[in-house]
CSV table of C-alpha atoms in Angstrom, one decimal:
chain,number,residue,atom,x,y,z
A,9,MET,CA,0.2,0.0,0.1
A,10,ASN,CA,2.7,2.4,1.1
A,11,ALA,CA,6.0,1.0,-0.2
A,12,PRO,CA,7.9,3.7,-1.7
A,13,LEU,CA,9.5,3.5,-5.5
A,14,SER,CA,13.3,3.9,-6.3
A,15,ALA,CA,14.2,6.5,-8.4
A,16,THR,CA,18.0,5.5,-8.1
A,17,SER,CA,17.9,3.6,-11.2
A,18,ILE,CA,16.6,6.4,-13.4
A,19,ASN,CA,18.9,9.0,-12.0
A,20,PRO,CA,21.6,7.3,-10.6
A,21,GLY,CA,23.5,9.3,-7.3
A,22,HIS,CA,20.1,11.0,-6.4
A,23,ALA,CA,17.8,10.0,-3.6
A,24,ALA,CA,15.0,7.7,-4.5
A,25,SER,CA,12.7,10.7,-4.9
A,26,TRP,CA,10.1,11.8,-7.0
A,27,TYR,CA,12.0,14.9,-7.9
A,28,ALA,CA,15.0,12.7,-9.1
A,29,ALA,CA,12.5,10.5,-11.2
A,30,SER,CA,10.9,13.7,-12.7
A,31,ALA,CA,14.1,15.6,-13.2
A,32,ASN,CA,14.4,17.1,-16.7
A,33,ASP,CA,18.0,16.2,-17.0
A,34,HIS,CA,19.5,13.0,-15.6
A,35,THR,CA,22.6,13.4,-17.3
A,36,PRO,CA,25.8,13.1,-14.9
A,37,ARG,CA,28.5,15.7,-15.3
A,38,PRO,CA,32.4,14.0,-15.2
A,39,ALA,CA,34.6,13.9,-12.4
A,40,LEU,CA,37.2,16.3,-11.5
A,41,GLU,CA,41.0,14.8,-12.7
A,42,GLY,CA,44.2,16.4,-12.8
A,43,THR,CA,45.0,19.9,-11.9
A,44,LEU,CA,43.1,23.0,-12.9
A,45,GLU,CA,43.2,26.5,-11.8
A,46,ALA,CA,40.2,28.8,-11.4
A,47,ASP,CA,39.1,32.4,-10.1
A,48,VAL,CA,37.0,30.7,-7.5
A,49,CYS,CA,36.3,27.4,-6.3
A,50,ILE,CA,33.1,26.2,-4.6
A,51,ILE,CA,32.9,23.3,-2.5
A,52,GLY,CA,29.2,22.1,-3.0
A,53,ALA,CA,26.7,22.3,-5.8
A,54,GLY,CA,23.6,23.0,-3.7
A,55,PHE,CA,21.3,26.3,-4.2
A,56,THR,CA,24.0,28.2,-2.1
A,57,GLY,CA,27.2,26.7,-4.1
A,58,ILE,CA,25.2,27.2,-7.5
A,59,SER,CA,23.7,30.6,-6.5
A,60,ALA,CA,26.9,31.8,-5.9
A,61,ALA,CA,28.5,30.2,-9.1
A,62,LEU,CA,25.9,32.2,-11.2
A,63,GLU,CA,26.6,35.2,-9.6
A,64,LEU,CA,29.9,35.0,-9.9
A,65,SER,CA,30.0,33.7,-13.7
A,66,GLU,CA,27.7,36.9,-14.3
A,67,ARG,CA,30.2,38.9,-13.2
A,68,GLY,CA,32.9,37.5,-15.4
A,69,TYR,CA,34.8,35.3,-13.1
A,70,LYS,CA,36.3,31.7,-13.7
A,71,VAL,CA,34.6,29.6,-11.4
A,72,ILE,CA,34.8,25.8,-10.6
A,73,VAL,CA,32.3,23.9,-8.5
A,74,LEU,CA,33.1,20.7,-6.9
A,75,GLU,CA,30.4,18.3,-5.8
A,76,ALA,CA,30.5,15.4,-3.8
A,77,THR,CA,27.9,13.5,-5.5
A,78,ARG,CA,25.4,15.0,-8.2
A,79,VAL,CA,24.4,18.5,-8.8
A,80,GLY,CA,21.1,19.2,-6.0
A,81,PHE,CA,21.8,15.7,-4.0
A,82,GLY,CA,21.3,17.0,-0.5
A,83,ALA,CA,18.5,19.4,0.7
A,84,SER,CA,18.5,21.7,-2.4
A,85,GLY,CA,17.3,18.6,-4.4
A,86,ARG,CA,15.0,16.9,-1.8
A,87,ASN,CA,13.1,19.7,-0.1
A,88,GLY,CA,9.2,20.8,0.2
A,89,GLY,CA,9.8,23.0,-2.8
A,90,GLN,CA,8.4,25.7,-0.9
A,91,ILE,CA,9.1,29.5,-1.5
A,92,VAL,CA,8.7,30.9,1.8
A,93,ASN,CA,10.3,34.0,2.6
A,94,GLY,CA,12.1,35.4,5.5
A,95,TYR,CA,14.2,33.5,7.6
A,96,SER,CA,13.9,30.6,10.4
A,97,ARG,CA,13.5,33.2,13.0
A,98,ASP,CA,11.3,36.3,12.5
A,99,LEU,CA,12.4,39.6,12.5
A,100,GLU,CA,11.2,40.7,15.8
A,101,THR,CA,13.3,38.1,17.6
A,102,ILE,CA,16.3,39.1,15.3
A,103,ALA,CA,15.6,43.0,16.4
A,104,ARG,CA,15.6,41.6,20.2
A,105,ARG,CA,18.6,39.6,19.4
A,106,TYR,CA,21.2,41.9,17.6
A,107,GLY,CA,19.3,45.3,17.5
A,108,PRO,CA,17.0,47.0,15.5
A,109,GLU,CA,19.8,48.2,13.1
A,110,LYS,CA,20.6,44.7,12.2
A,111,ALA,CA,16.9,43.6,11.8
A,112,ALA,CA,16.3,46.4,9.4
A,113,ARG,CA,19.5,45.2,7.3
A,114,LEU,CA,17.8,41.7,7.3
A,115,GLY,CA,14.6,42.9,6.9
A,116,GLU,CA,15.7,44.6,3.8
A,117,MET,CA,16.9,41.5,2.4
A,118,SER,CA,14.1,39.1,3.3
A,119,LEU,CA,12.3,38.9,0.3
A,120,GLU,CA,15.4,39.1,-2.0
A,121,GLY,CA,15.8,35.0,-2.4
A,122,GLY,CA,12.3,34.5,-3.7
A,123,ASN,CA,12.8,37.7,-6.0
A,124,ILE,CA,16.4,35.9,-7.2
A,125,ILE,CA,14.3,32.4,-7.9
A,126,ARG,CA,11.6,34.1,-10.2
A,127,GLU,CA,14.2,36.6,-11.7
A,128,ARG,CA,16.7,33.3,-12.8
A,129,VAL,CA,13.5,31.3,-13.7
A,130,ALA,CA,12.4,34.0,-16.2
A,131,LYS,CA,16.2,34.7,-17.4
A,132,TYR,CA,17.3,31.7,-18.0
A,133,ASP,CA,14.0,30.2,-18.9
A,134,ILE,CA,14.4,27.3,-16.2
A,135,ALA,CA,11.4,24.8,-16.6
A,136,CYS,CA,10.7,24.3,-12.7
A,137,ASP,CA,7.0,24.4,-12.3
A,138,LEU,CA,6.9,27.7,-10.9
A,139,VAL,CA,3.6,28.6,-9.2
A,140,ALA,CA,2.7,31.6,-7.4
A,141,GLY,CA,1.3,31.9,-3.2
A,142,GLY,CA,1.6,30.3,0.0
A,143,PHE,CA,-0.7,29.8,2.6
A,144,PHE,CA,0.3,29.5,6.7
A,145,ALA,CA,-2.3,27.1,8.4
A,146,ALA,CA,-3.1,28.0,11.5
A,147,PHE,CA,-4.5,25.4,14.2
A,148,THR,CA,-5.3,27.8,17.1
A,149,PRO,CA,-6.6,31.1,17.8
A,150,LYS,CA,-3.3,31.7,19.3
A,151,GLN,CA,-1.3,30.9,16.0
A,152,VAL,CA,-3.8,33.4,14.3
A,153,ARG,CA,-2.9,36.1,16.5
A,154,GLU,CA,1.1,35.2,16.3
A,155,MET,CA,0.3,35.5,12.5
A,156,ALA,CA,-1.3,39.0,12.6
A,157,GLU,CA,1.8,40.5,15.1
A,158,HIS,CA,3.8,38.6,12.3
A,159,LYS,CA,2.2,40.3,9.5
A,160,ALA,CA,2.3,43.8,11.0
A,161,ASN,CA,5.9,43.6,11.8
A,162,TRP,CA,6.4,42.1,8.1
A,163,GLU,CA,4.9,45.2,7.0
A,164,LYS,CA,7.1,47.7,8.7
A,165,HIS,CA,9.7,46.0,6.2
A,166,GLY,CA,8.1,46.6,3.3
A,167,HIS,CA,6.5,43.0,2.8
A,168,THR,CA,2.7,44.1,1.6
A,169,GLY,CA,1.9,40.7,0.0
A,170,LEU,CA,0.6,38.8,3.1
A,171,GLU,CA,-3.4,38.8,4.2
A,172,MET,CA,-4.8,36.9,6.9
A,173,VAL,CA,-7.6,34.6,6.2
A,174,SER,CA,-10.4,33.9,8.1
A,175,LYS,CA,-12.0,30.2,9.1
A,176,ALA,CA,-14.6,30.7,6.6
A,177,GLU,CA,-11.8,31.5,4.1
A,178,VAL,CA,-9.7,28.5,4.9
A,179,GLY,CA,-11.2,26.7,1.9
A,180,THR,CA,-10.3,28.8,-0.7
A,181,TYR,CA,-6.6,27.6,-0.2
A,182,VAL,CA,-7.2,24.2,1.5
A,183,LYS,CA,-10.3,21.9,2.1
A,184,SER,CA,-9.8,20.6,5.4
A,185,ASP,CA,-11.3,21.1,8.9
A,186,ARG,CA,-8.3,21.3,10.8
A,187,TYR,CA,-7.4,25.0,10.8
A,188,VAL,CA,-8.9,27.8,12.2
A,189,GLY,CA,-7.7,30.4,10.2
A,190,GLY,CA,-4.2,31.7,8.8
A,191,MET,CA,-2.6,33.7,6.6
A,192,ILE,CA,-1.3,34.0,2.9
A,193,ASP,CA,1.6,35.2,1.3
A,194,THR,CA,1.2,36.3,-2.4
A,195,LEU,CA,5.2,36.4,-2.6
A,196,GLY,CA,5.4,33.1,-1.6
A,197,GLY,CA,5.2,30.0,-3.9
A,198,HIS,CA,6.6,26.6,-5.1
A,199,ILE,CA,9.1,25.0,-7.4
A,200,HIS,CA,10.2,21.7,-8.4
A,201,PRO,CA,13.4,22.3,-6.5
A,202,LEU,CA,16.0,19.4,-8.6
A,203,ASN,CA,15.0,21.1,-11.8
A,204,LEU,CA,15.7,24.5,-10.1
A,205,VAL,CA,18.8,23.9,-8.9
A,206,GLN,CA,20.3,21.9,-12.0
A,207,GLY,CA,18.5,24.8,-14.2
A,208,GLU,CA,20.6,27.5,-12.5
A,209,ALA,CA,23.8,25.1,-12.9
A,210,GLN,CA,23.3,25.0,-16.6
A,211,ALA,CA,22.9,28.7,-16.6
A,212,ALA,CA,26.4,29.1,-15.0
A,213,GLU,CA,28.0,26.6,-17.3
A,214,SER,CA,26.4,28.7,-20.4
A,215,LEU,CA,28.7,31.6,-19.1
A,216,GLY,CA,31.6,29.3,-18.5
A,217,ALA,CA,31.7,27.7,-15.0
A,218,ARG,CA,33.1,24.0,-14.7
A,219,ILE,CA,31.1,21.7,-12.9
A,220,PHE,CA,32.4,18.4,-11.7
A,221,GLU,CA,30.4,15.7,-9.7
A,222,ASN,CA,31.4,12.8,-7.9
A,223,SER,CA,34.7,14.7,-7.0
A,224,ARG,CA,34.3,15.0,-3.0
A,225,VAL,CA,36.9,17.2,-1.4
A,226,VAL,CA,39.3,15.6,1.1
A,227,SER,CA,41.1,18.5,1.8
A,228,LEU,CA,41.6,22.2,2.0
A,229,LYS,CA,45.2,24.1,2.2
A,230,MET,CA,44.7,27.8,2.9
A,231,GLY,CA,47.1,30.4,1.6
A,232,ALA,CA,47.4,33.2,-0.6
A,233,ASN,CA,46.2,30.5,-3.4
A,234,PRO,CA,44.2,27.8,-1.6
A,235,VAL,CA,44.0,24.3,-3.0
A,236,VAL,CA,41.3,22.4,-3.0
A,237,THR,CA,42.0,18.8,-3.5
A,238,THR,CA,39.8,15.6,-4.4
A,239,GLU,CA,40.6,12.1,-4.8
A,240,ARG,CA,41.5,12.3,-8.4
A,241,GLY,CA,42.4,16.2,-9.0
A,242,SER,CA,43.1,19.5,-7.4
A,243,VAL,CA,42.0,23.2,-8.1
A,244,LYS,CA,43.8,25.8,-7.3
A,245,ALA,CA,42.2,28.9,-7.0
A,246,ASN,CA,42.1,32.8,-5.4
A,247,TYR,CA,39.1,32.5,-3.6
A,248,VAL,CA,37.3,29.5,-2.1
A,249,LEU,CA,33.5,29.2,-1.0
A,250,VAL,CA,32.3,26.5,1.3
A,251,CYS,CA,28.9,25.8,0.5
A,252,GLY,CA,28.6,22.2,1.9
A,253,ASN,CA,25.8,22.6,4.2
A,254,ALA,CA,24.5,19.7,6.2
A,255,TYR,CA,26.5,17.4,3.8
A,256,LEU,CA,29.9,18.8,4.5
A,257,GLY,CA,30.7,16.1,6.9
A,258,LYS,CA,34.1,16.2,8.6
A,259,LEU,CA,36.1,18.3,6.1
A,260,LEU,CA,36.3,21.2,8.4
A,261,PRO,CA,35.3,20.7,11.7
A,262,GLU,CA,36.0,24.2,12.6
A,263,ILE,CA,32.6,25.1,11.0
A,264,GLY,CA,31.1,21.9,11.0
A,265,ASP,CA,30.8,21.8,14.7
A,266,ARG,CA,28.3,24.7,14.6
A,267,MET,CA,25.8,22.9,13.0
A,268,MET,CA,23.9,20.2,13.4
A,269,PRO,CA,22.2,17.9,10.3
A,270,VAL,CA,18.3,17.6,10.6
A,271,SER,CA,16.4,15.3,8.2
A,272,SER,CA,13.1,15.8,7.2
A,273,GLN,CA,10.7,13.4,5.5
A,274,VAL,CA,8.9,13.9,2.2
A,275,MET,CA,6.3,11.5,0.4
A,276,ALA,CA,4.3,12.1,-2.8
A,277,THR,CA,1.3,10.2,-3.6
A,278,GLU,CA,0.6,8.3,-6.9
A,279,PRO,CA,-1.2,10.8,-9.3
A,280,LEU,CA,-4.2,11.7,-8.2
A,281,PRO,CA,-7.9,12.2,-10.2
A,282,LYS,CA,-7.6,15.9,-11.2
A,283,ASP,CA,-10.9,17.4,-9.8
A,284,LEU,CA,-10.0,15.9,-6.2
A,285,ILE,CA,-6.5,17.6,-6.0
A,286,GLU,CA,-7.9,20.6,-7.3
A,287,SER,CA,-10.7,20.6,-4.7
A,288,LEU,CA,-7.9,19.7,-1.8
A,289,LEU,CA,-5.9,22.8,-2.7
A,290,PRO,CA,-8.2,25.1,-4.7
A,291,ALA,CA,-5.8,27.9,-5.2
A,292,ASN,CA,-2.4,25.7,-6.0
A,293,TYR,CA,-1.0,27.3,-3.0
A,294,CYS,CA,1.7,25.5,-1.1
A,295,VAL,CA,1.0,24.9,2.5
A,296,GLU,CA,3.1,25.0,6.2
A,297,ASP,CA,1.4,24.8,9.6
A,298,ALA,CA,2.4,26.7,12.2
A,299,ASN,CA,3.3,24.3,14.7
A,300,TYR,CA,6.9,24.0,15.9
A,301,VAL,CA,7.7,20.7,14.3
A,302,LEU,CA,5.6,21.6,11.1
A,303,ASP,CA,3.7,19.7,8.0
A,304,TYR,CA,4.0,21.1,4.5
A,305,TYR,CA,2.6,20.0,1.3
A,306,ARG,CA,1.2,21.3,-2.2
A,307,ARG,CA,0.3,20.0,-5.6
A,308,THR,CA,2.6,18.9,-8.2
A,309,ALA,CA,2.5,19.5,-11.9
A,310,ASP,CA,1.1,15.9,-12.3
A,311,ASN,CA,-1.4,15.7,-9.7
A,312,ARG,CA,0.3,14.5,-6.7
A,313,LEU,CA,0.1,15.6,-3.3
A,314,LEU,CA,3.6,16.1,-1.9
A,315,TYR,CA,3.4,16.0,2.1
A,316,GLY,CA,6.3,16.4,4.3
A,317,GLY,CA,7.0,16.7,7.9
A,318,GLY,CA,8.8,14.7,10.6
A,319,ILE,CA,12.1,15.7,12.1
A,320,GLY,CA,15.3,13.7,13.1
A,321,TYR,CA,18.0,15.4,15.0
A,322,GLY,CA,21.4,14.2,14.3
A,323,GLY,CA,20.2,13.2,10.5
A,324,GLN,CA,18.5,10.0,12.0
A,325,ASP,CA,15.7,8.7,9.8
A,326,PRO,CA,12.7,6.8,11.5
A,327,ALA,CA,13.2,3.0,9.8
A,328,ASP,CA,9.5,3.5,8.1
A,329,LEU,CA,9.6,7.0,6.4
A,330,THR,CA,5.7,6.8,5.8
A,331,SER,CA,4.7,5.8,9.1
A,332,VAL,CA,5.8,9.2,10.4
A,333,ILE,CA,4.2,11.2,7.5
A,334,ARG,CA,1.3,9.5,6.4
A,335,PRO,CA,-1.0,9.5,9.2
A,336,ASN,CA,-0.6,13.5,9.5
A,337,MET,CA,-1.7,13.5,5.9
A,338,LEU,CA,-4.7,11.6,6.7
A,339,LYS,CA,-5.5,13.7,9.6
A,340,THR,CA,-5.6,16.7,7.1
A,341,PHE,CA,-7.3,14.8,3.8
A,342,PRO,CA,-9.0,11.8,5.3
A,343,GLU,CA,-10.4,11.2,1.3
A,344,LEU,CA,-6.6,10.0,0.5
A,345,SER,CA,-6.4,7.0,2.6
A,346,ARG,CA,-7.3,4.5,-0.8
A,347,PHE,CA,-4.4,6.5,-2.8
A,348,ARG,CA,-0.7,4.8,-2.7
A,349,ILE,CA,2.4,6.6,-1.6
A,350,GLU,CA,4.7,5.9,-4.3
A,351,TYR,CA,7.8,8.0,-3.4
A,352,ALA,CA,9.2,8.8,0.1
A,353,TRP,CA,12.4,10.1,0.8
A,354,SER,CA,14.5,12.0,3.5
A,355,GLY,CA,16.9,14.8,3.4
A,356,ASN,CA,19.2,16.7,5.8
A,357,PHE,CA,19.4,20.5,6.6
A,358,ALA,CA,22.0,22.2,8.2
A,359,LEU,CA,20.7,23.7,11.8
A,360,THR,CA,22.7,26.3,14.1
A,361,LEU,CA,21.9,27.1,17.5
A,362,THR,CA,20.6,30.4,17.0
A,363,ARG,CA,18.5,29.0,13.7
A,364,ILE,CA,20.2,32.1,11.9
A,365,PRO,CA,22.4,31.2,9.0
A,366,HIS,CA,26.2,31.3,9.8
A,367,MET,CA,28.3,33.0,7.3
A,368,GLY,CA,32.3,34.1,7.5
A,369,LYS,CA,35.7,33.4,6.9
A,370,LEU,CA,38.2,31.1,7.2
A,371,SER,CA,40.8,32.9,6.2
A,372,ASP,CA,41.3,36.4,4.2
A,373,ASN,CA,40.1,34.4,1.0
A,374,VAL,CA,38.2,31.1,2.0
A,375,TYR,CA,34.3,32.1,2.7
A,376,PHE,CA,31.6,30.0,4.1
A,377,SER,CA,27.6,29.9,4.3
A,378,HIS,CA,25.7,27.0,5.7
A,379,GLY,CA,23.1,26.5,8.7
A,380,ASP,CA,19.9,28.2,7.0
A,381,SER,CA,17.9,26.0,9.5
A,382,GLY,CA,14.9,25.2,7.4
A,383,HIS,CA,14.4,28.1,5.2
A,384,GLY,CA,17.0,27.2,2.8
A,385,VAL,CA,15.1,27.5,-0.4
A,386,THR,CA,15.0,31.3,-0.3
A,387,THR,CA,18.0,32.2,2.2
A,388,THR,CA,20.5,29.9,-0.1
A,389,HIS,CA,19.8,32.1,-3.1
A,390,LEU,CA,20.5,35.1,-1.1
A,391,LEU,CA,23.2,34.0,0.9
A,392,GLY,CA,24.7,32.6,-2.5
A,393,LYS,CA,24.6,35.9,-4.4
A,394,ILE,CA,26.0,37.6,-1.4
A,395,LEU,CA,29.0,35.5,-1.1
A,396,GLY,CA,29.4,36.3,-4.8
A,397,GLU,CA,29.2,40.1,-4.0
A,398,ALA,CA,32.0,39.6,-1.0
A,399,VAL,CA,34.6,38.1,-3.9
A,400,ALA,CA,33.9,41.0,-6.2
A,401,GLY,CA,34.6,43.4,-3.7
A,402,HIS,CA,31.0,44.6,-2.3
A,403,SER,CA,31.0,43.0,1.1
A,404,GLY,CA,28.8,45.5,2.8
A,405,ARG,CA,25.9,42.9,3.0
A,406,TYR,CA,28.3,40.0,3.5
A,407,ASP,CA,29.4,41.8,6.5
A,408,VAL,CA,26.3,42.4,8.0
A,409,TRP,CA,25.8,38.4,8.1
A,410,SER,CA,29.2,37.5,9.6
A,411,SER,CA,28.5,40.0,12.5
A,412,LEU,CA,25.7,38.1,13.9
A,413,PRO,CA,27.3,35.8,16.6
A,414,ASN,CA,26.9,31.9,16.2
A,415,TYR,CA,27.7,29.4,18.9
A,416,PRO,CA,28.5,25.6,19.5
A,417,PHE,CA,25.6,23.4,20.3
A,418,PRO,CA,25.6,23.1,24.2
A,419,GLY,CA,27.3,19.2,25.2
A,420,GLY,CA,28.8,19.2,22.1
A,421,LYS,CA,28.1,16.3,19.6
A,422,THR,CA,27.5,14.0,22.6
A,423,PHE,CA,24.7,15.9,23.7
A,424,ARG,CA,23.4,18.3,21.4
A,425,VAL,CA,20.9,15.8,19.7
A,426,PRO,CA,19.3,14.7,23.2
A,427,LEU,CA,19.3,18.7,24.6
A,428,THR,CA,17.7,19.7,21.3
A,429,VAL,CA,15.2,16.7,21.5
A,430,LEU,CA,14.3,17.7,24.7
A,431,GLY,CA,13.8,21.3,23.3
A,432,ALA,CA,11.6,20.4,20.5
A,433,TRP,CA,9.7,17.9,23.0
A,434,TRP,CA,8.7,21.1,25.1
A,435,TYR,CA,7.5,23.3,21.9
A,436,GLY,CA,5.5,20.3,20.6
A,437,MET,CA,3.9,20.0,23.9
A,438,ARG,CA,3.3,23.8,23.6
A,439,ASP,CA,1.6,23.4,20.2
A,440,LYS,CA,-0.5,20.6,21.2
A,441,LEU,CA,-1.7,22.5,24.6
A,442,GLY,CA,-2.5,25.7,22.6
A,443,ILE,CA,0.1,27.6,25.1
């Protein structure tokens, strides 16, 4: 009934996801062999690395990207495909932590990630099923009040695309009796993320960038001209950008220890009758609920319901992926009990202790960015562009992000997972109790 299909035979090297099975291009790129030189070498071909590669290629830089597996292998090619504006912490929290000036600067950039996606899709004619509109669903009156406060604060920073939704209006966006109201974001939306990152990679290549797959980096030697070494080759560059995020592994523990991989699970139904899927999500907006451990879902271009949720701190997955997500899907849409789950997969995103991205330097010419903490689709596009700006000598926006403090997780690697799980349990209980 719920056995997931495998997409790995269709698109080798990728997770067994619906995205991999339905990707526009399955052609692998060659691995790096020998010694090359570049203006900029980028480690990681997810959204951050490819966004930076495209920005730098547009500026005329000679760029080489090294990817351990395939372009979009990690979270960039496995996520829920939702364009959600802002960051994992709201601007009110940012203002309390870092002051009103920093909040104002981050507020100025908070819509840019989505704009970058839309602009690149149009400029490079990227076929990634781009659809406008997002709905935030509230289970309790408290969550509705918090959304209204969030909307008022967003509007102070120029975001006028938010509208509150009453309980009577919920059916305009989602046919479910679970919600008491919510908020729409007309500047949100959804995409096929793997097709987006691959389309951006092809755009960078059209401008001269070179991308090597199956080229895991084994060492990075600092210096006036850093050298990035893989198992079969090396790249000497003027600058290096480290964009490995949750899949960086043990390469650079000085930054890797300040983030934690967290898994999220996603599944896709078999194609549903067109009239049914349109009745469940009439506006074709993507949806995410307002709980601390949230569910998110949307329609796909071939009329599936793509439904995600669950969380595994430390990157641990449940033995049965659908056992976590399917019960919640059926609470939302009991009508789907007779339909099969055709794909189920998971992917890791990088979580920081502050839930704010961590950006900085390892040396004068080695930059890094990671830890988008669950808001990666838009934020990675923004921060990748900002990395490109910094290399080009325009470091004003980079300086804002790199000035934000970042901390190691309490308890180190031994206790960071249980302590984080305890915190998540507390917030989950608050959601259930409506407090």
